[in-house]
Amino acid sequence: MPGETHLARLLQSMTPQLNPGQYVFCCLPAEQDCNALQPIASLREGEGLSLILARDTADAHGLSYDYVAAWITLQVHSSLAAVGLTAAFSAALAQAGISCNVVAGFHHDHIFVPIERAERALSTLRALSAASLPETA
């Protein structure tokens, strides 16, 4: 089933969900095997292998990090070709003074926000979704 591309429908049905736990961004040498770390996501950059890990995993392996995040998943199945969803929710979060780091999966968008701002981010996203609902007569 293809993902949704219509921005209004995406915003109306994004249904943000806060995943349990705390998450961190780490960087390892590009050639290092990271399978034992069970990363949430990884990206190979020129400087090394960027990983998003559970904070407990990073701590257990002695990995350094400087950003502790909460992980929010938008439950709507968004198409990778959809236009405007990331811009809309990142603008709403920016307006609320909340930084966000976004990872697009095949089915969903995942937003990492500062752990201490998780509940505020969730309420901001829910308000954006509610404001996008069609008016009823």
mmCIF file of N, CA and C in Angstrom:
data_model
loop_
_atom_site.group_PDB
_atom_site.id
_atom_site.type_symbol
_atom_site.label_atom_id
_atom_site.label_comp_id
_atom_site.label_asym_id
_atom_site.label_seq_id
_atom_site.Cartn_x
_atom_site.Cartn_y
_atom_site.Cartn_z
ATOM 1 N N MET A 1 0.847 -1.181 0.000
ATOM 2 C CA MET A 1 0.000 0.000 0.000
ATOM 3 C C MET A 1 0.891 1.242 0.000
ATOM 4 N N PRO A 2 0.688 2.136 -0.951
ATOM 5 C CA PRO A 2 1.536 3.335 -1.013
ATOM 6 C C PRO A 2 1.222 4.290 0.138
ATOM 7 N N GLY A 3 2.228 5.075 0.506
ATOM 8 C CA GLY A 3 2.055 6.047 1.578
ATOM 9 C C GLY A 3 1.249 7.255 1.126
ATOM 10 N N GLU A 4 0.754 7.980 2.114
ATOM 11 C CA GLU A 4 -0.055 9.178 1.874
ATOM 12 C C GLU A 4 0.833 10.311 1.377
ATOM 13 N N THR A 5 0.329 11.081 0.410
ATOM 14 C CA THR A 5 1.066 12.231 -0.110
ATOM 15 C C THR A 5 0.339 13.554 0.119
ATOM 16 N N HIS A 6 -0.946 13.523 0.386
ATOM 17 C CA HIS A 6 -1.741 14.741 0.539
ATOM 18 C C HIS A 6 -1.440 15.376 1.900
ATOM 19 N N LEU A 7 -0.904 16.602 1.891
ATOM 20 C CA LEU A 7 -0.429 17.239 3.120
ATOM 21 C C LEU A 7 -1.520 17.376 4.178
ATOM 22 N N ALA A 8 -2.694 17.820 3.808
ATOM 23 C CA ALA A 8 -3.770 17.998 4.797
ATOM 24 C C ALA A 8 -4.105 16.677 5.478
ATOM 25 N N ARG A 9 -4.190 15.597 4.702
ATOM 26 C CA ARG A 9 -4.490 14.286 5.294
ATOM 27 C C ARG A 9 -3.339 13.810 6.171
ATOM 28 N N LEU A 10 -2.108 14.088 5.766
ATOM 29 C CA LEU A 10 -0.941 13.713 6.582
ATOM 30 C C LEU A 10 -0.990 14.411 7.939
ATOM 31 N N LEU A 11 -1.246 15.704 7.916
ATOM 32 C CA LEU A 11 -1.282 16.467 9.164
ATOM 33 C C LEU A 11 -2.452 16.027 10.047
ATOM 34 N N GLN A 12 -3.601 15.796 9.447
ATOM 35 C CA GLN A 12 -4.790 15.397 10.205
ATOM 36 C C GLN A 12 -4.598 14.063 10.902
ATOM 37 N N SER A 13 -3.860 13.170 10.269
ATOM 38 C CA SER A 13 -3.766 11.797 10.787
ATOM 39 C C SER A 13 -2.369 11.415 11.242
ATOM 40 N N MET A 14 -1.509 12.398 11.543
ATOM 41 C CA MET A 14 -0.127 12.041 11.877
ATOM 42 C C MET A 14 0.008 11.285 13.199
ATOM 43 N N THR A 15 -0.882 11.450 14.148
ATOM 44 C CA THR A 15 -0.928 10.688 15.401
ATOM 45 C C THR A 15 0.462 10.470 16.007
ATOM 46 N N PRO A 16 1.052 11.511 16.587
ATOM 47 C CA PRO A 16 2.387 11.365 17.173
ATOM 48 C C PRO A 16 2.374 10.450 18.399
ATOM 49 N N GLN A 17 3.350 9.568 18.473
ATOM 50 C CA GLN A 17 3.467 8.631 19.593
ATOM 51 C C GLN A 17 4.862 8.749 20.191
ATOM 52 N N LEU A 18 4.925 8.943 21.497
ATOM 53 C CA LEU A 18 6.196 9.008 22.210
ATOM 54 C C LEU A 18 6.638 7.586 22.530
ATOM 55 N N ASN A 19 7.806 7.208 22.012
ATOM 56 C CA ASN A 19 8.365 5.886 22.297
ATOM 57 C C ASN A 19 9.058 5.927 23.655
ATOM 58 N N PRO A 20 9.002 4.850 24.416
ATOM 59 C CA PRO A 20 9.668 4.851 25.717
ATOM 60 C C PRO A 20 11.193 4.884 25.568
ATOM 61 N N GLY A 21 11.855 5.445 26.542
ATOM 62 C CA GLY A 21 13.312 5.420 26.580
ATOM 63 C C GLY A 21 13.951 6.740 26.227
ATOM 64 N N GLN A 22 15.271 6.734 26.289
ATOM 65 C CA GLN A 22 16.091 7.881 25.931
ATOM 66 C C GLN A 22 17.067 7.436 24.845
ATOM 67 N N TYR A 23 17.356 8.347 23.912
ATOM 68 C CA TYR A 23 18.147 8.006 22.739
ATOM 69 C C TYR A 23 19.259 9.026 22.548
ATOM 70 N N VAL A 24 20.360 8.564 21.970
ATOM 71 C CA VAL A 24 21.525 9.432 21.758
ATOM 72 C C VAL A 24 22.079 9.231 20.356
ATOM 73 N N PHE A 25 22.804 10.245 19.912
ATOM 74 C CA PHE A 25 23.499 10.202 18.623
ATOM 75 C C PHE A 25 24.981 10.015 18.907
ATOM 76 N N CYS A 26 25.593 9.008 18.276
ATOM 77 C CA CYS A 26 27.015 8.718 18.461
ATOM 78 C C CYS A 26 27.673 8.615 17.089
ATOM 79 N N CYS A 27 28.979 8.743 17.077
ATOM 80 C CA CYS A 27 29.726 8.566 15.835
ATOM 81 C C CYS A 27 30.871 7.588 16.085
ATOM 82 N N LEU A 28 30.984 6.601 15.210
ATOM 83 C CA LEU A 28 32.039 5.594 15.283
ATOM 84 C C LEU A 28 32.861 5.641 14.007
ATOM 85 N N PRO A 29 34.072 5.087 14.026
ATOM 86 C CA PRO A 29 34.823 4.985 12.775
ATOM 87 C C PRO A 29 34.013 4.200 11.741
ATOM 88 N N ALA A 30 34.100 4.619 10.510
ATOM 89 C CA ALA A 30 33.274 4.037 9.439
ATOM 90 C C ALA A 30 33.457 2.532 9.306
ATOM 91 N N GLU A 31 34.636 2.025 9.596
ATOM 92 C CA GLU A 31 34.905 0.596 9.410
ATOM 93 C C GLU A 31 34.493 -0.259 10.612
ATOM 94 N N GLN A 32 34.088 0.357 11.702
ATOM 95 C CA GLN A 32 33.736 -0.389 12.918
ATOM 96 C C GLN A 32 32.407 -1.112 12.751
ATOM 97 N N ASP A 33 32.374 -2.375 13.198
ATOM 98 C CA ASP A 33 31.146 -3.163 13.165
ATOM 99 C C ASP A 33 30.237 -2.693 14.295
ATOM 100 N N CYS A 34 29.021 -2.314 13.960
ATOM 101 C CA CYS A 34 28.094 -1.788 14.967
ATOM 102 C C CYS A 34 26.903 -2.704 15.215
ATOM 103 N N ASN A 35 26.912 -3.906 14.664
ATOM 104 C CA ASN A 35 25.758 -4.802 14.794
ATOM 105 C C ASN A 35 25.387 -5.094 16.237
ATOM 106 N N ALA A 36 26.366 -5.256 17.116
ATOM 107 C CA ALA A 36 26.085 -5.562 18.520
ATOM 108 C C ALA A 36 25.385 -4.404 19.226
ATOM 109 N N LEU A 37 25.473 -3.206 18.664
ATOM 110 C CA LEU A 37 24.858 -2.032 19.286
ATOM 111 C C LEU A 37 23.369 -1.913 18.977
ATOM 112 N N GLN A 38 22.905 -2.653 18.011
ATOM 113 C CA GLN A 38 21.502 -2.624 17.579
ATOM 114 C C GLN A 38 20.994 -1.191 17.413
ATOM 115 N N PRO A 39 21.588 -0.442 16.471
ATOM 116 C CA PRO A 39 21.184 0.961 16.289
ATOM 117 C C PRO A 39 19.739 1.095 15.818
ATOM 118 N N ILE A 40 19.116 2.185 16.261
ATOM 119 C CA ILE A 40 17.785 2.549 15.781
ATOM 120 C C ILE A 40 17.909 2.979 14.323
ATOM 121 N N ALA A 41 18.980 3.717 14.026
ATOM 122 C CA ALA A 41 19.254 4.177 12.664
ATOM 123 C C ALA A 41 20.751 4.406 12.531
ATOM 124 N N SER A 42 21.217 4.374 11.305
ATOM 125 C CA SER A 42 22.629 4.651 11.039
ATOM 126 C C SER A 42 22.757 5.384 9.711
ATOM 127 N N LEU A 43 23.828 6.162 9.622
ATOM 128 C CA LEU A 43 24.112 6.897 8.397
ATOM 129 C C LEU A 43 25.622 7.032 8.260
ATOM 130 N N ARG A 44 26.141 6.617 7.123
ATOM 131 C CA ARG A 44 27.574 6.723 6.870
ATOM 132 C C ARG A 44 27.872 8.125 6.346
ATOM 133 N N GLU A 45 28.704 8.852 7.090
ATOM 134 C CA GLU A 45 29.125 10.196 6.707
ATOM 135 C C GLU A 45 30.633 10.185 6.490
ATOM 136 N N GLY A 46 31.155 11.249 5.926
ATOM 137 C CA GLY A 46 32.589 11.335 5.692
ATOM 138 C C GLY A 46 33.408 11.228 6.971
ATOM 139 N N GLU A 47 32.856 11.702 8.077
ATOM 140 C CA GLU A 47 33.573 11.696 9.354
ATOM 141 C C GLU A 47 33.460 10.374 10.107
ATOM 142 N N GLY A 48 32.548 9.506 9.692
ATOM 143 C CA GLY A 48 32.368 8.229 10.375
ATOM 144 C C GLY A 48 30.940 7.747 10.257
ATOM 145 N N LEU A 49 30.612 6.756 11.067
ATOM 146 C CA LEU A 49 29.288 6.154 11.059
ATOM 147 C C LEU A 49 28.462 6.777 12.175
ATOM 148 N N SER A 50 27.434 7.540 11.809
ATOM 149 C CA SER A 50 26.531 8.132 12.792
ATOM 150 C C SER A 50 25.476 7.101 13.164
ATOM 151 N N LEU A 51 25.249 6.968 14.465
ATOM 152 C CA LEU A 51 24.273 6.004 14.969
ATOM 153 C C LEU A 51 23.298 6.681 15.915
ATOM 154 N N ILE A 52 22.068 6.233 15.893
ATOM 155 C CA ILE A 52 21.101 6.594 16.926
ATOM 156 C C ILE A 52 20.909 5.327 17.746
ATOM 157 N N LEU A 53 21.208 5.450 19.043
ATOM 158 C CA LEU A 53 21.183 4.306 19.946
ATOM 159 C C LEU A 53 20.346 4.594 21.175
ATOM 160 N N ALA A 54 19.868 3.526 21.806
ATOM 161 C CA ALA A 54 19.299 3.673 23.135
ATOM 162 C C ALA A 54 20.425 4.170 24.040
ATOM 163 N N ARG A 55 20.109 5.114 24.909
ATOM 164 C CA ARG A 55 21.130 5.677 25.795
ATOM 165 C C ARG A 55 21.804 4.587 26.635
ATOM 166 N N ASP A 56 21.032 3.627 27.113
ATOM 167 C CA ASP A 56 21.602 2.533 27.912
ATOM 168 C C ASP A 56 22.654 1.754 27.132
ATOM 169 N N THR A 57 22.405 1.543 25.855
ATOM 170 C CA THR A 57 23.360 0.818 25.007
ATOM 171 C C THR A 57 24.652 1.609 24.863
ATOM 172 N N ALA A 58 24.521 2.908 24.583
ATOM 173 C CA ALA A 58 25.711 3.753 24.441
ATOM 174 C C ALA A 58 26.508 3.772 25.745
ATOM 175 N N ASP A 59 25.811 3.906 26.862
ATOM 176 C CA ASP A 59 26.491 3.911 28.160
ATOM 177 C C ASP A 59 27.193 2.584 28.419
ATOM 178 N N ALA A 60 26.533 1.479 28.113
ATOM 179 C CA ALA A 60 27.103 0.147 28.355
ATOM 180 C C ALA A 60 28.363 -0.092 27.527
ATOM 181 N N HIS A 61 28.465 0.565 26.376
ATOM 182 C CA HIS A 61 29.629 0.391 25.504
ATOM 183 C C HIS A 61 30.617 1.550 25.625
ATOM 184 N N GLY A 62 30.398 2.455 26.564
ATOM 185 C CA GLY A 62 31.324 3.564 26.795
ATOM 186 C C GLY A 62 31.402 4.558 25.651
ATOM 187 N N LEU A 63 30.307 4.727 24.921
ATOM 188 C CA LEU A 63 30.304 5.653 23.783
ATOM 189 C C LEU A 63 29.928 7.053 24.259
ATOM 190 N N SER A 64 30.562 8.043 23.664
ATOM 191 C CA SER A 64 30.272 9.427 24.066
ATOM 192 C C SER A 64 29.129 10.003 23.220
ATOM 193 N N TYR A 65 28.435 10.951 23.820
ATOM 194 C CA TYR A 65 27.340 11.660 23.164
ATOM 195 C C TYR A 65 27.125 12.959 23.914
ATOM 196 N N ASP A 66 26.444 13.896 23.288
ATOM 197 C CA ASP A 66 26.169 15.160 23.977
ATOM 198 C C ASP A 66 24.726 15.614 23.810
ATOM 199 N N TYR A 67 23.877 14.760 23.286
ATOM 200 C CA TYR A 67 22.479 15.104 23.051
ATOM 201 C C TYR A 67 21.632 13.911 23.440
ATOM 202 N N VAL A 68 20.771 14.083 24.437
ATOM 203 C CA VAL A 68 19.866 13.018 24.861
ATOM 204 C C VAL A 68 18.473 13.383 24.352
ATOM 205 N N ALA A 69 17.868 12.457 23.631
ATOM 206 C CA ALA A 69 16.616 12.748 22.930
ATOM 207 C C ALA A 69 15.494 11.804 23.323
ATOM 208 N N ALA A 70 14.291 12.310 23.123
ATOM 209 C CA ALA A 70 13.086 11.482 23.128
ATOM 210 C C ALA A 70 12.773 11.168 21.669
ATOM 211 N N TRP A 71 12.127 10.053 21.434
ATOM 212 C CA TRP A 71 11.818 9.596 20.077
ATOM 213 C C TRP A 71 10.305 9.592 19.894
ATOM 214 N N ILE A 72 9.843 10.411 18.963
ATOM 215 C CA ILE A 72 8.420 10.490 18.629
ATOM 216 C C ILE A 72 8.233 9.934 17.218
ATOM 217 N N THR A 73 7.281 9.023 17.068
ATOM 218 C CA THR A 73 6.962 8.461 15.759
ATOM 219 C C THR A 73 5.609 9.005 15.308
ATOM 220 N N LEU A 74 5.557 9.495 14.086
ATOM 221 C CA LEU A 74 4.278 9.887 13.487
ATOM 222 C C LEU A 74 3.673 8.619 12.896
ATOM 223 N N GLN A 75 2.506 8.229 13.383
ATOM 224 C CA GLN A 75 1.911 6.942 13.008
ATOM 225 C C GLN A 75 1.309 6.907 11.611
ATOM 226 N N VAL A 76 1.173 8.063 10.957
ATOM 227 C CA VAL A 76 0.638 8.071 9.601
ATOM 228 C C VAL A 76 1.675 7.454 8.649
ATOM 229 N N HIS A 77 1.188 6.657 7.693
ATOM 230 C CA HIS A 77 2.079 6.070 6.682
ATOM 231 C C HIS A 77 2.304 7.122 5.592
ATOM 232 N N SER A 78 3.368 7.880 5.752
ATOM 233 C CA SER A 78 3.676 8.956 4.808
ATOM 234 C C SER A 78 4.538 8.432 3.672
ATOM 235 N N SER A 79 4.254 8.912 2.494
ATOM 236 C CA SER A 79 5.062 8.575 1.329
ATOM 237 C C SER A 79 6.393 9.306 1.409
ATOM 238 N N LEU A 80 7.439 8.663 0.959
ATOM 239 C CA LEU A 80 8.742 9.330 0.894
ATOM 240 C C LEU A 80 8.718 10.486 -0.108
ATOM 241 N N ALA A 81 7.731 10.501 -1.000
ATOM 242 C CA ALA A 81 7.598 11.570 -1.990
ATOM 243 C C ALA A 81 6.674 12.698 -1.526
ATOM 244 N N ALA A 82 6.112 12.588 -0.332
ATOM 245 C CA ALA A 82 5.200 13.622 0.177
ATOM 246 C C ALA A 82 5.950 14.944 0.347
ATOM 247 N N VAL A 83 5.254 16.031 0.072
ATOM 248 C CA VAL A 83 5.847 17.369 0.147
ATOM 249 C C VAL A 83 5.194 18.166 1.270
ATOM 250 N N GLY A 84 5.995 18.700 2.180
ATOM 251 C CA GLY A 84 5.514 19.649 3.160
ATOM 252 C C GLY A 84 5.338 19.155 4.577
ATOM 253 N N LEU A 85 5.284 17.851 4.802
ATOM 254 C CA LEU A 85 5.049 17.340 6.155
ATOM 255 C C LEU A 85 6.195 17.731 7.094
ATOM 256 N N THR A 86 7.406 17.455 6.699
ATOM 257 C CA THR A 86 8.555 17.791 7.547
ATOM 258 C C THR A 86 8.615 19.292 7.802
ATOM 259 N N ALA A 87 8.369 20.082 6.775
ATOM 260 C CA ALA A 87 8.380 21.539 6.931
ATOM 261 C C ALA A 87 7.314 21.991 7.918
ATOM 262 N N ALA A 88 6.132 21.390 7.856
ATOM 263 C CA ALA A 88 5.030 21.801 8.731
ATOM 264 C C ALA A 88 5.321 21.466 10.185
ATOM 265 N N PHE A 89 5.730 20.232 10.468
ATOM 266 C CA PHE A 89 5.934 19.900 11.881
ATOM 267 C C PHE A 89 7.218 20.512 12.432
ATOM 268 N N SER A 90 8.242 20.668 11.596
ATOM 269 C CA SER A 90 9.467 21.297 12.115
ATOM 270 C C SER A 90 9.242 22.790 12.373
ATOM 271 N N ALA A 91 8.406 23.434 11.568
ATOM 272 C CA ALA A 91 8.079 24.844 11.809
ATOM 273 C C ALA A 91 7.281 24.999 13.101
ATOM 274 N N ALA A 92 6.331 24.087 13.345
ATOM 275 C CA ALA A 92 5.552 24.140 14.582
ATOM 276 C C ALA A 92 6.452 23.930 15.794
ATOM 277 N N LEU A 93 7.359 22.980 15.702
ATOM 278 C CA LEU A 93 8.284 22.735 16.814
ATOM 279 C C LEU A 93 9.232 23.915 16.997
ATOM 280 N N ALA A 94 9.716 24.495 15.905
ATOM 281 C CA ALA A 94 10.602 25.669 16.003
ATOM 282 C C ALA A 94 9.872 26.831 16.669
ATOM 283 N N GLN A 95 8.614 27.029 16.302
ATOM 284 C CA GLN A 95 7.803 28.100 16.907
ATOM 285 C C GLN A 95 7.693 27.905 18.413
ATOM 286 N N ALA A 96 7.688 26.648 18.858
ATOM 287 C CA ALA A 96 7.613 26.315 20.286
ATOM 288 C C ALA A 96 8.995 26.293 20.933
ATOM 289 N N GLY A 97 10.038 26.585 20.151
ATOM 290 C CA GLY A 97 11.400 26.599 20.681
ATOM 291 C C GLY A 97 11.991 25.221 20.909
ATOM 292 N N ILE A 98 11.560 24.248 20.104
ATOM 293 C CA ILE A 98 12.010 22.861 20.267
ATOM 294 C C ILE A 98 12.795 22.431 19.028
ATOM 295 N N SER A 99 14.045 22.030 19.241
ATOM 296 C CA SER A 99 14.824 21.505 18.120
ATOM 297 C C SER A 99 14.328 20.106 17.776
ATOM 298 N N CYS A 100 14.519 19.719 16.524
ATOM 299 C CA CYS A 100 14.138 18.362 16.136
ATOM 300 C C CYS A 100 15.124 17.818 15.117
ATOM 301 N N ASN A 101 15.342 16.541 15.215
ATOM 302 C CA ASN A 101 16.165 15.806 14.267
ATOM 303 C C ASN A 101 15.270 14.723 13.687
ATOM 304 N N VAL A 102 15.151 14.693 12.375
ATOM 305 C CA VAL A 102 14.147 13.864 11.702
ATOM 306 C C VAL A 102 14.809 12.734 10.931
ATOM 307 N N VAL A 103 14.224 11.555 11.056
ATOM 308 C CA VAL A 103 14.632 10.396 10.271
ATOM 309 C C VAL A 103 13.387 9.866 9.582
ATOM 310 N N ALA A 104 13.437 9.740 8.278
ATOM 311 C CA ALA A 104 12.312 9.184 7.530
ATOM 312 C C ALA A 104 12.546 7.699 7.331
ATOM 313 N N GLY A 105 11.611 6.896 7.824
ATOM 314 C CA GLY A 105 11.617 5.474 7.542
ATOM 315 C C GLY A 105 10.741 5.205 6.332
ATOM 316 N N PHE A 106 10.655 3.968 5.903
ATOM 317 C CA PHE A 106 9.836 3.630 4.743
ATOM 318 C C PHE A 106 8.370 3.954 4.994
ATOM 319 N N HIS A 107 7.887 3.703 6.221
ATOM 320 C CA HIS A 107 6.472 3.908 6.538
ATOM 321 C C HIS A 107 6.187 5.170 7.327
ATOM 322 N N HIS A 108 7.095 5.575 8.213
ATOM 323 C CA HIS A 108 6.809 6.652 9.150
ATOM 324 C C HIS A 108 7.970 7.631 9.265
ATOM 325 N N ASP A 109 7.634 8.817 9.760
ATOM 326 C CA ASP A 109 8.653 9.806 10.115
ATOM 327 C C ASP A 109 8.912 9.696 11.608
ATOM 328 N N HIS A 110 10.169 9.832 11.984
ATOM 329 C CA HIS A 110 10.598 9.709 13.371
ATOM 330 C C HIS A 110 11.302 11.000 13.749
ATOM 331 N N ILE A 111 10.905 11.557 14.878
ATOM 332 C CA ILE A 111 11.406 12.860 15.298
ATOM 333 C C ILE A 111 12.107 12.697 16.639
ATOM 334 N N PHE A 112 13.335 13.161 16.716
ATOM 335 C CA PHE A 112 14.098 13.123 17.961
ATOM 336 C C PHE A 112 14.183 14.546 18.488
ATOM 337 N N VAL A 113 13.688 14.736 19.707
ATOM 338 C CA VAL A 113 13.633 16.059 20.340
ATOM 339 C C VAL A 113 14.366 15.986 21.677
ATOM 340 N N PRO A 114 14.801 17.126 22.216
ATOM 341 C CA PRO A 114 15.467 17.089 23.521
ATOM 342 C C PRO A 114 14.573 16.400 24.562
ATOM 343 N N ILE A 115 15.148 15.502 25.330
ATOM 344 C CA ILE A 115 14.375 14.692 26.269
ATOM 345 C C ILE A 115 13.536 15.547 27.207
ATOM 346 N N GLU A 116 14.059 16.683 27.630
ATOM 347 C CA GLU A 116 13.333 17.528 28.579
ATOM 348 C C GLU A 116 12.174 18.285 27.925
ATOM 349 N N ARG A 117 12.076 18.240 26.611
ATOM 350 C CA ARG A 117 11.000 18.923 25.879
ATOM 351 C C ARG A 117 10.030 17.946 25.230
ATOM 352 N N ALA A 118 10.119 16.674 25.586
ATOM 353 C CA ALA A 118 9.327 15.630 24.924
ATOM 354 C C ALA A 118 7.824 15.871 25.023
ATOM 355 N N GLU A 119 7.331 16.142 26.227
ATOM 356 C CA GLU A 119 5.890 16.329 26.390
ATOM 357 C C GLU A 119 5.412 17.579 25.663
ATOM 358 N N ARG A 120 6.203 18.643 25.694
ATOM 359 C CA ARG A 120 5.846 19.878 24.980
ATOM 360 C C ARG A 120 5.831 19.616 23.470
ATOM 361 N N ALA A 121 6.785 18.850 22.976
ATOM 362 C CA ALA A 121 6.821 18.510 21.552
ATOM 363 C C ALA A 121 5.592 17.703 21.164
ATOM 364 N N LEU A 122 5.234 16.741 21.996
ATOM 365 C CA LEU A 122 4.067 15.912 21.720
ATOM 366 C C LEU A 122 2.801 16.761 21.677
ATOM 367 N N SER A 123 2.637 17.663 22.629
ATOM 368 C CA SER A 123 1.436 18.508 22.631
ATOM 369 C C SER A 123 1.432 19.473 21.448
ATOM 370 N N THR A 124 2.601 19.944 21.042
ATOM 371 C CA THR A 124 2.701 20.824 19.871
ATOM 372 C C THR A 124 2.291 20.083 18.603
ATOM 373 N N LEU A 125 2.745 18.861 18.449
ATOM 374 C CA LEU A 125 2.400 18.064 17.271
ATOM 375 C C LEU A 125 0.909 17.716 17.264
ATOM 376 N N ARG A 126 0.376 17.402 18.424
ATOM 377 C CA ARG A 126 -1.064 17.094 18.503
ATOM 378 C C ARG A 126 -1.897 18.322 18.173
ATOM 379 N N ALA A 127 -1.453 19.493 18.632
ATOM 380 C CA ALA A 127 -2.170 20.735 18.325
ATOM 381 C C ALA A 127 -2.121 21.028 16.826
ATOM 382 N N LEU A 128 -0.970 20.794 16.197
ATOM 383 C CA LEU A 128 -0.849 20.988 14.749
ATOM 384 C C LEU A 128 -1.822 20.065 14.016
ATOM 385 N N SER A 129 -1.910 18.830 14.450
ATOM 386 C CA SER A 129 -2.818 17.876 13.826
ATOM 387 C C SER A 129 -4.270 18.306 14.015
ATOM 388 N N ALA A 130 -4.625 18.711 15.224
ATOM 389 C CA ALA A 130 -5.998 19.134 15.511
ATOM 390 C C ALA A 130 -6.372 20.380 14.703
ATOM 391 N N ALA A 131 -5.432 21.300 14.538
ATOM 392 C CA ALA A 131 -5.692 22.519 13.773
ATOM 393 C C ALA A 131 -5.864 22.217 12.294
ATOM 394 N N SER A 132 -5.413 21.057 11.847
ATOM 395 C CA SER A 132 -5.511 20.681 10.432
ATOM 396 C C SER A 132 -6.764 19.896 10.111
ATOM 397 N N LEU A 133 -7.546 19.563 11.152
ATOM 398 C CA LEU A 133 -8.772 18.803 10.913
ATOM 399 C C LEU A 133 -9.794 19.676 10.185
ATOM 400 N N PRO A 134 -10.546 19.071 9.274
ATOM 401 C CA PRO A 134 -11.569 19.843 8.554
ATOM 402 C C PRO A 134 -12.654 20.302 9.524
ATOM 403 N N GLU A 135 -13.177 21.476 9.274
ATOM 404 C CA GLU A 135 -14.255 22.003 10.105
ATOM 405 C C GLU A 135 -15.540 21.248 9.777
ATOM 406 N N THR A 136 -16.333 21.000 10.814
ATOM 407 C CA THR A 136 -17.623 20.340 10.601
ATOM 408 C C THR A 136 -18.727 21.365 10.743
ATOM 409 N N ALA A 137 -19.775 21.209 9.968
ATOM 410 C CA ALA A 137 -20.888 22.157 9.989
ATOM 411 C C ALA A 137 -21.892 21.830 11.069
#
